[in-house]
Amino acid sequence: MIRSIFYLAPDGKVPQEISKDDIGSLLATGKGLLWVDIEDATNEDAQFLTDIFHFHPLAAADCVSKNIHPPKIDHFENYLFIIVHGINYNIESDVVETTELGVFLGKNYVVTSHDVPLRSVVSTLERVHKNGQPMRRGADMFAHDIIDALVDNIMPTIDELDEKFSNIECEVVEHPRKETLNSILQLKRSILALNRVMSPQRGIVNNLARGDYSLIGKKAQIYYSNIYDHLVRIETLTQGLRDLADSALATYLSSVSNRMNEVMKVLTIFASIFIPLTFIAGIYGMNFANMPELHWQYGYFIVWGIIILVGASLVFFFKRRKWL
Amino acid sequence: MIRSIFYLAPDGKVPQEISKDDIGSLLATGKGLLWVDIEDATNEDAQFLTDIFHFHPLAAADCVSKNIHPPKIDHFENYLFIIVHGINYNIESDVVETTELGVFLGKNYVVTSHDVPLRSVVSTLERVHKNGQPMRRGADMFAHDIIDALVDNIMPTIDELDEKFSNIECEVVEHPRKETLNSILQLKRSILALNRVMSPQRGIVNNLARGDYSLIGKKAQIYYSNIYDHLVRIETLTQGLRDLADSALATYLSSVSNRMNEVMKVLTIFASIFIPLTFIAGIYGMNFANMPELHWQYGYFIVWGIIILVGASLVFFFKRRKWL
Amino acid sequence: MIRSIFYLAPDGKVPQEISKDDIGSLLATGKGLLWVDIEDATNEDAQFLTDIFHFHPLAAADCVSKNIHPPKIDHFENYLFIIVHGINYNIESDVVETTELGVFLGKNYVVTSHDVPLRSVVSTLERVHKNGQPMRRGADMFAHDIIDALVDNIMPTIDELDEKFSNIECEVVEHPRKETLNSILQLKRSILALNRVMSPQRGIVNNLARGDYSLIGKKAQIYYSNIYDHLVRIETLTQGLRDLADSALATYLSSVSNRMNEVMKVLTIFASIFIPLTFIAGIYGMNFANMPELHWQYGYFIVWGIIILVGASLVFFFKRRKWL
Amino acid sequence: MIRSIFYLAPDGKVPQEISKDDIGSLLATGKGLLWVDIEDATNEDAQFLTDIFHFHPLAAADCVSKNIHPPKIDHFENYLFIIVHGINYNIESDVVETTELGVFLGKNYVVTSHDVPLRSVVSTLERVHKNGQPMRRGADMFAHDIIDALVDNIMPTIDELDEKFSNIECEVVEHPRKETLNSILQLKRSILALNRVMSPQRGIVNNLARGDYSLIGKKAQIYYSNIYDHLVRIETLTQGLRDLADSALATYLSSVSNRMNEVMKVLTIFASIFIPLTFIAGIYGMNFANMPELHWQYGYFIVWGIIILVGASLVFFFKRRKWL
Amino acid sequence: MIRSIFYLAPDGKVPQEISKDDIGSLLATGKGLLWVDIEDATNEDAQFLTDIFHFHPLAAADCVSKNIHPPKIDHFENYLFIIVHGINYNIESDVVETTELGVFLGKNYVVTSHDVPLRSVVSTLERVHKNGQPMRRGADMFAHDIIDALVDNIMPTIDELDEKFSNIECEVVEHPRKETLNSILQLKRSILALNRVMSPQRGIVNNLARGDYSLIGKKAQIYYSNIYDHLVRIETLTQGLRDLADSALATYLSSVSNRMNEVMKVLTIFASIFIPLTFIAGIYGMNFANMPELHWQYGYFIVWGIIILVGASLVFFFKRRKWL
């Protein structure tokens, strides 16, 4: 579904919202800058893209399809089809998911296509509405603005993951629960998922920055290489988070076996102290006719003495082993 | 065994089923498009391929051999021999297996060879039968159609693996059994097996898409690069599944040791509470002639009081440790 | 020790066994094909190779030395020195070992050198004896025949490892023993050792197939690339076996801790049921003068009732926890 | 905030501190060497850099931004913008952190920018103050001096980590505590963090040493390749530390389960010796009217004999198993 | 400290020991072969190297510095500075350490510098003393001789590590002790340390063998590629040792938990057999006035019967579970 169409005339200062029917003639002039934003593309939209813009049917089909498309650049004769990924802020899930932005970049047009509303597109739209500033520096810089906003929007998610880890680290040391393991594994999966997308994305932005494509001007390349730096930073941070996750996992597993150790110690102390004592009591519970000790005046108290002595030495033994 | 032979005349609209004997003369014309589909190739078929098509004996032997052949392209003077893998849907097994499709791609012919019936070949056959549409765009596009269908048929298997993991994840958290571990390891092996095939396959399709071979036209290359994108997606998904498998394994192992912890706690609580109490009872079961407490009026009740006190404080102690 | 010397005259059909002294003059003609097979080379043999064939002393020394030489190609001015590895079938060991075959490949000669008798050399010898067929296609194809047989002889070992794993997988699930772990680790080591040799071997055969050396003709290259395919298959299979080994290891370790769990459960059930009951019996074993229950008519039977009640509820408790 | 501005006239021996306003005219001469050091750059400083030095706004923004910027070189028309990392000695933390140094290297100027005070910059400043020696060998060598000092300052931190590991290794073997695990994981994280920065840094210094940039003279390249060697050494050392960390972790985990073993043994010995003895005592505590042994003259002493015998043989049994 | 200076005149057969002062003039002739061996270089030696040989100060400083320098080649205008590593046989340590040999290779001189006495240098010295043979084949071959001896001296250490592993493997299966783990981890660290040095060393020797440097003649290249083969063998062997170490570690950890299992079983058997029996005895130790069984003629013997029956069935139960 086409959400908005803007056109900045070659000598214009403010982009105008135009109707779908005017696109064809404006494109033909080869001047100015046209921006079409499509959300949740339908087959009809794909038809429109192939008819009016003469995009390759496969590229148009990628926009419609709800499958995951890893980041890529398809280089066609006079336009680029770029797929980049940003964070999907539209779902409620503990595991981070990414969503795609398809960008057709031509000499005088930019077509963006996404499955869900994207913060970066919305904010660009607002700025275009306000004074049109983002559209005034040409198609390559305009595409840069949108992709840059998309990549910048990844940082808050990384900060959030970082904060979650701080909480988990405390929890894991102080009172690890069954759910803690789950949280750690979920965070790790989020990070791996992020990493899996960011790594090819970095490669793609590097291609854009390196001047492989004539549609990206010299000046814009420096800006694309700035996005590249951001992606390197994101990768460095996610690798740091991965180390954190691994160390949290090791701490969790070790604290589980520490607790087991604790439980065992308590059992051992109780059993090892009282079982011998019970045995002593058992001895004098026997009913033999001839048991001299039973008839001693202070036999009972002597046995108490022995019991206390044995008990105390066992306590001392465990103290020395630092189990108490 | 040759399953079907179709020929689309250069000016024809619908491919005709022809007999084995006509192949030689039609090939010699160098025009139209010939498709020969061989299933479970015999030595006789190999002979036929070397005699009529002049294929290299080693390539023909690869079709006959029941060994596993990893994906590859052999570039001969005027034809390509491509081996790609798809899911083997003909076996009943918990571990995913792949099966091979050998494709000889010449200027005006495509020969396909496979050990077991393949869904992609069957569906292409149906479409050829119906209106011949797939054969009308040349040999390179026809080979693309078959390989594309083969790759698309991998997705349902991945979806199935994904679903199995959802089931396992529940099981592993709620009541992990001995069999759970087995399922996890089997799924992991399926994924690794898939990965091992998909990774070289991606390389091979990339070669086809990059224009390394003159038999693949410019137009077809874009379509091959679309298969490449699908394979990248499949790899991304299988890597995600691998992370899931690793995290399921960690959860399983951790839940096993959690259960051990639980068992230990129950033992410790029972033993640590009742062993001291039994000791107290043992004391007053002794038969000393001189045990003053035994003759106190309320001695028995006082001991009950002590027993209840000791028991209660032990329960309190375990409560505070959160073991109860 | 030179085992056999064959010479196929340029116009001959059947190779002749010739004596060591004739080699020099036949080599000088630059025609026909000479094959010298050396087993367990001595310094004298090395001297012979450098004197008559003018091989580099270092290459001749490699043949004599009993050290392990990883696969390699040394490219000398008019001959190649190739080291490839095959399975050593001459040792009785649970761990697979490889052994080397050194091949000197010249324009009109092939010299093979190996430390132990090799099946592939023996079978080639038989075929040469019978009708000389392998020697009729030139030096490059003759060397191919021997290396191909060497690589093909690796497959039975892999099949054997595969079978051993099937046995281990059953054992590990049903009754894992101390020796099971050892078998798994031994198989894993066999696979890793195989992998370590096959991986560079693949690189070397690829070089031979790619046409890097003028001594390997166009026609022979296709055959060498067939060996390459076999080595790729072997690598794929060994990687699959490695996954099997890892999963067998995980199963073993998990089944060990499962058994521990089982042991703990039995202990816990026995102790937790009988310790409280013993306590009850202990209470009424006390000798207080004033214990009203002891004088009740049915006191004893009431206590039995309590004991049965407590025992039954503990059994019920353990049943609900699925420990029984 | 600009901390210091030095200018060495082309024929001067000692650099002069100059004011901010003179920079423009001195730069225009294209002679001598100017050094501007900025700490904790503000937007105003960025403005100054773009206005006077005509640096790219993105590079100037990198200096202001408090985000992490991985090491990189941005190659602009007539200057390089290099980001390298050193140890941040200004924080009190158990985990090592790095901090950035941004270096703008032009033909006749060096601008350094850092967020926190850096030892390497301070020591260079002192040497410039003293006799100006570092500035006399040109801009490329001056930048080398600062970067070299930065890299050299990494070594003390590695030595410190090494020492910490020595302490931990003792602790882990003798009396591992809960905190020990934490220390190991923290050290490992420090090492990984260091590694993550050093690896790209090495790549960047390699580029500088290889002569990719005309601003680095032939003579200076050798000195940059010396920094490269230092970074290789640092990487080798950190990899060694990583192995140490892994082995400390394995020791810790194994010593935890060894302690558990110990606890279990104590429990088993006590319980297994005294439970059977208590049973024997229990037998003769029974009140049957007809128990012949009870009336034997030496029954009691015989039972003691049995008890001592059983106890001794159990002790012997545990001795033989080496549990005692 | 300069240990020895030899000079082989262009027409000489036997190298002469010359004094330090003659070096300058002999070098200037550009003929013959000069060898200077420096051990534990001082600043004075570095000065000498820069003054007389005109070596780059950084290279001379590398010789003096006691830091670790990873293997490398520095290519200067008319000499190479090579750092290679050999085993340090001068320390008493359980962990293998490497030590450096710096080689300056010029057209008519070789300067070797090392921190500790090296066996390879000593043996070369002896051979030079005896008949000068090593110096007669030119500077490149002479440097080869020293490096070759250095690399060959690595093998005994690997054999030693191999033997240590054989001992450990026995120990780990039969009676693993606390120290066993330590030995395994130490061996692993030795191997990793060795690997870390050998891997870049292999790269460097490959460069020398490949003909990247004009100072290494065609003939010498073959000999350098022989060193390369040795390094490949060493790497293959260390990887095999690493697999051994990993499998020893797995066996150790598994045997620790096997022993725990054993301990648990003993405890469980004792406790589970005697606790129920003690309960039975406890029942008839109760003092109820009305306990019919106590007055039966054979009550006591019936109870013994029950006890034996219960005990026997429990023994049978444990036998069936294979715990006994």
Short mmCIF file of C-alpha atoms in Angstrom, two decimals, chain C residues 56-58 62 67-70 72 74 76 178 181-182 185 189 192-193 196 249 252-253 256 259-260 262-264 266-267 270-271 274-275 277-278 280-281 284-287 293-301 303-304 307, chain E residues 155 169 173 219 222-223 225-226 229 232-233 236-237 239-240 243-244 247-248 250-251 254-255 257-258 260-261 264-265 267-268 271-272 275-276 278-279 282-293 314 317-318 321 323:
data_model
loop_
_atom_site.label_atom_id
_atom_site.label_comp_id
_atom_site.label_asym_id
_atom_site.label_seq_id
_atom_site.Cartn_x
_atom_site.Cartn_y
_atom_site.Cartn_z
CA HIS C 56 66.60 -33.65 -6.13
CA PRO C 57 68.36 -35.17 -3.08
CA LEU C 58 65.73 -33.68 -0.73
CA ASP C 62 61.75 -37.79 1.79
CA ASN C 67 58.90 -39.39 9.38
CA ILE C 68 55.39 -38.29 8.51
CA HIS C 69 55.28 -36.04 5.45
CA PRO C 70 52.02 -34.17 5.02
CA LYS C 72 52.40 -31.86 -0.91
CA ASP C 74 57.08 -30.22 -5.18
CA PHE C 76 60.84 -29.42 -10.13
CA LYS C 178 33.58 -46.85 31.01
CA LEU C 181 33.79 -43.20 26.35
CA ASN C 182 37.15 -44.50 25.26
CA LEU C 185 37.15 -40.60 21.84
CA ARG C 189 40.58 -39.07 17.03
CA LEU C 192 40.27 -35.87 13.16
CA ALA C 193 43.46 -37.58 11.99
CA ARG C 196 43.84 -33.44 8.96
CA LEU C 249 29.80 -37.83 23.55
CA TYR C 252 27.29 -40.51 27.02
CA LEU C 253 27.95 -37.68 29.44
CA VAL C 256 26.21 -40.82 33.14
CA ARG C 259 22.37 -42.73 36.13
CA MET C 260 23.64 -40.65 39.03
CA GLU C 262 18.69 -42.59 39.38
CA VAL C 263 21.04 -43.67 42.17
CA MET C 264 20.21 -40.55 44.13
CA VAL C 266 16.70 -44.69 45.11
CA LEU C 267 18.69 -43.45 48.08
CA PHE C 270 14.58 -45.37 50.92
CA ALA C 271 16.03 -42.91 53.37
CA PHE C 274 12.29 -45.25 56.59
CA ILE C 275 14.05 -42.56 58.59
CA LEU C 277 9.33 -44.40 60.52
CA THR C 278 12.38 -45.39 62.54
CA ILE C 280 8.38 -43.16 65.39
CA ALA C 281 9.54 -46.59 66.51
CA TYR C 284 8.05 -45.79 71.78
CA GLY C 285 11.32 -47.47 72.55
CA MET C 286 11.95 -44.88 75.23
CA ASN C 287 11.86 -46.07 78.78
CA GLU C 293 0.41 -44.61 75.24
CA LEU C 294 2.43 -47.65 76.22
CA HIS C 295 -0.36 -48.84 78.46
CA TRP C 296 -3.21 -48.33 76.04
CA GLN C 297 -4.84 -51.56 74.99
CA TYR C 298 -4.27 -50.92 71.29
CA GLY C 299 -1.34 -48.52 71.49
CA TYR C 300 0.91 -50.83 69.53
CA PHE C 301 -1.63 -51.25 66.75
CA VAL C 303 1.39 -46.91 66.13
CA TRP C 304 1.42 -49.49 63.31
CA ILE C 307 3.53 -45.94 60.52
CA MET E 155 61.02 -32.46 17.11
CA GLU E 169 46.45 -41.38 29.25
CA VAL E 173 41.99 -44.07 33.02
CA LYS E 219 68.75 -23.44 -5.38
CA ILE E 222 64.17 -25.69 -2.56
CA TYR E 223 65.97 -26.14 0.74
CA SER E 225 60.74 -25.24 1.12
CA ASN E 226 62.09 -28.34 2.86
CA ASP E 229 57.59 -29.09 4.97
CA VAL E 232 53.88 -28.34 8.25
CA ARG E 233 54.71 -31.69 9.83
CA THR E 236 50.15 -31.58 11.97
CA LEU E 237 51.73 -33.27 14.97
CA GLN E 239 47.24 -30.59 16.17
CA GLY E 240 47.22 -34.31 16.84
CA ASP E 243 43.19 -33.64 20.02
CA LEU E 244 44.89 -35.98 22.50
CA SER E 247 40.31 -36.26 24.76
CA ALA E 248 42.42 -36.70 27.92
CA ALA E 250 37.19 -35.34 28.58
CA THR E 251 38.31 -38.67 30.02
CA SER E 254 34.23 -38.15 33.00
CA SER E 255 36.28 -40.36 35.30
CA SER E 257 32.07 -38.05 37.74
CA ASN E 258 32.32 -41.82 37.41
CA MET E 260 31.33 -39.79 42.25
CA ASN E 261 28.82 -42.25 40.86
CA MET E 264 27.02 -42.61 45.60
CA LYS E 265 26.30 -46.22 44.80
CA LEU E 267 26.28 -45.02 50.06
CA THR E 268 22.95 -45.90 48.50
CA ALA E 271 21.84 -46.95 53.49
CA SER E 272 19.04 -48.56 51.49
CA ILE E 275 17.82 -48.33 57.13
CA PRO E 276 14.74 -50.55 56.55
CA THR E 278 16.97 -50.89 61.52
CA PHE E 279 13.37 -49.82 61.28
CA GLY E 282 13.20 -50.47 66.07
CA ILE E 283 9.60 -51.71 65.93
CA TYR E 284 10.30 -54.55 68.33
CA GLY E 285 12.30 -52.30 70.56
CA MET E 286 9.10 -50.48 71.44
CA ASN E 287 7.88 -50.89 75.00
CA PHE E 288 4.14 -51.25 74.51
CA ALA E 289 2.54 -53.29 77.21
CA ASN E 290 0.46 -55.13 74.69
CA MET E 291 2.69 -56.37 71.81
CA PRO E 292 1.60 -59.94 71.05
CA GLU E 293 4.62 -60.78 68.86
CA LEU E 314 17.28 -55.57 48.47
CA PHE E 317 17.30 -55.59 43.61
CA PHE E 318 20.71 -53.88 43.50
CA ARG E 321 20.40 -52.92 38.58
CA TRP E 323 25.04 -51.75 41.13
#
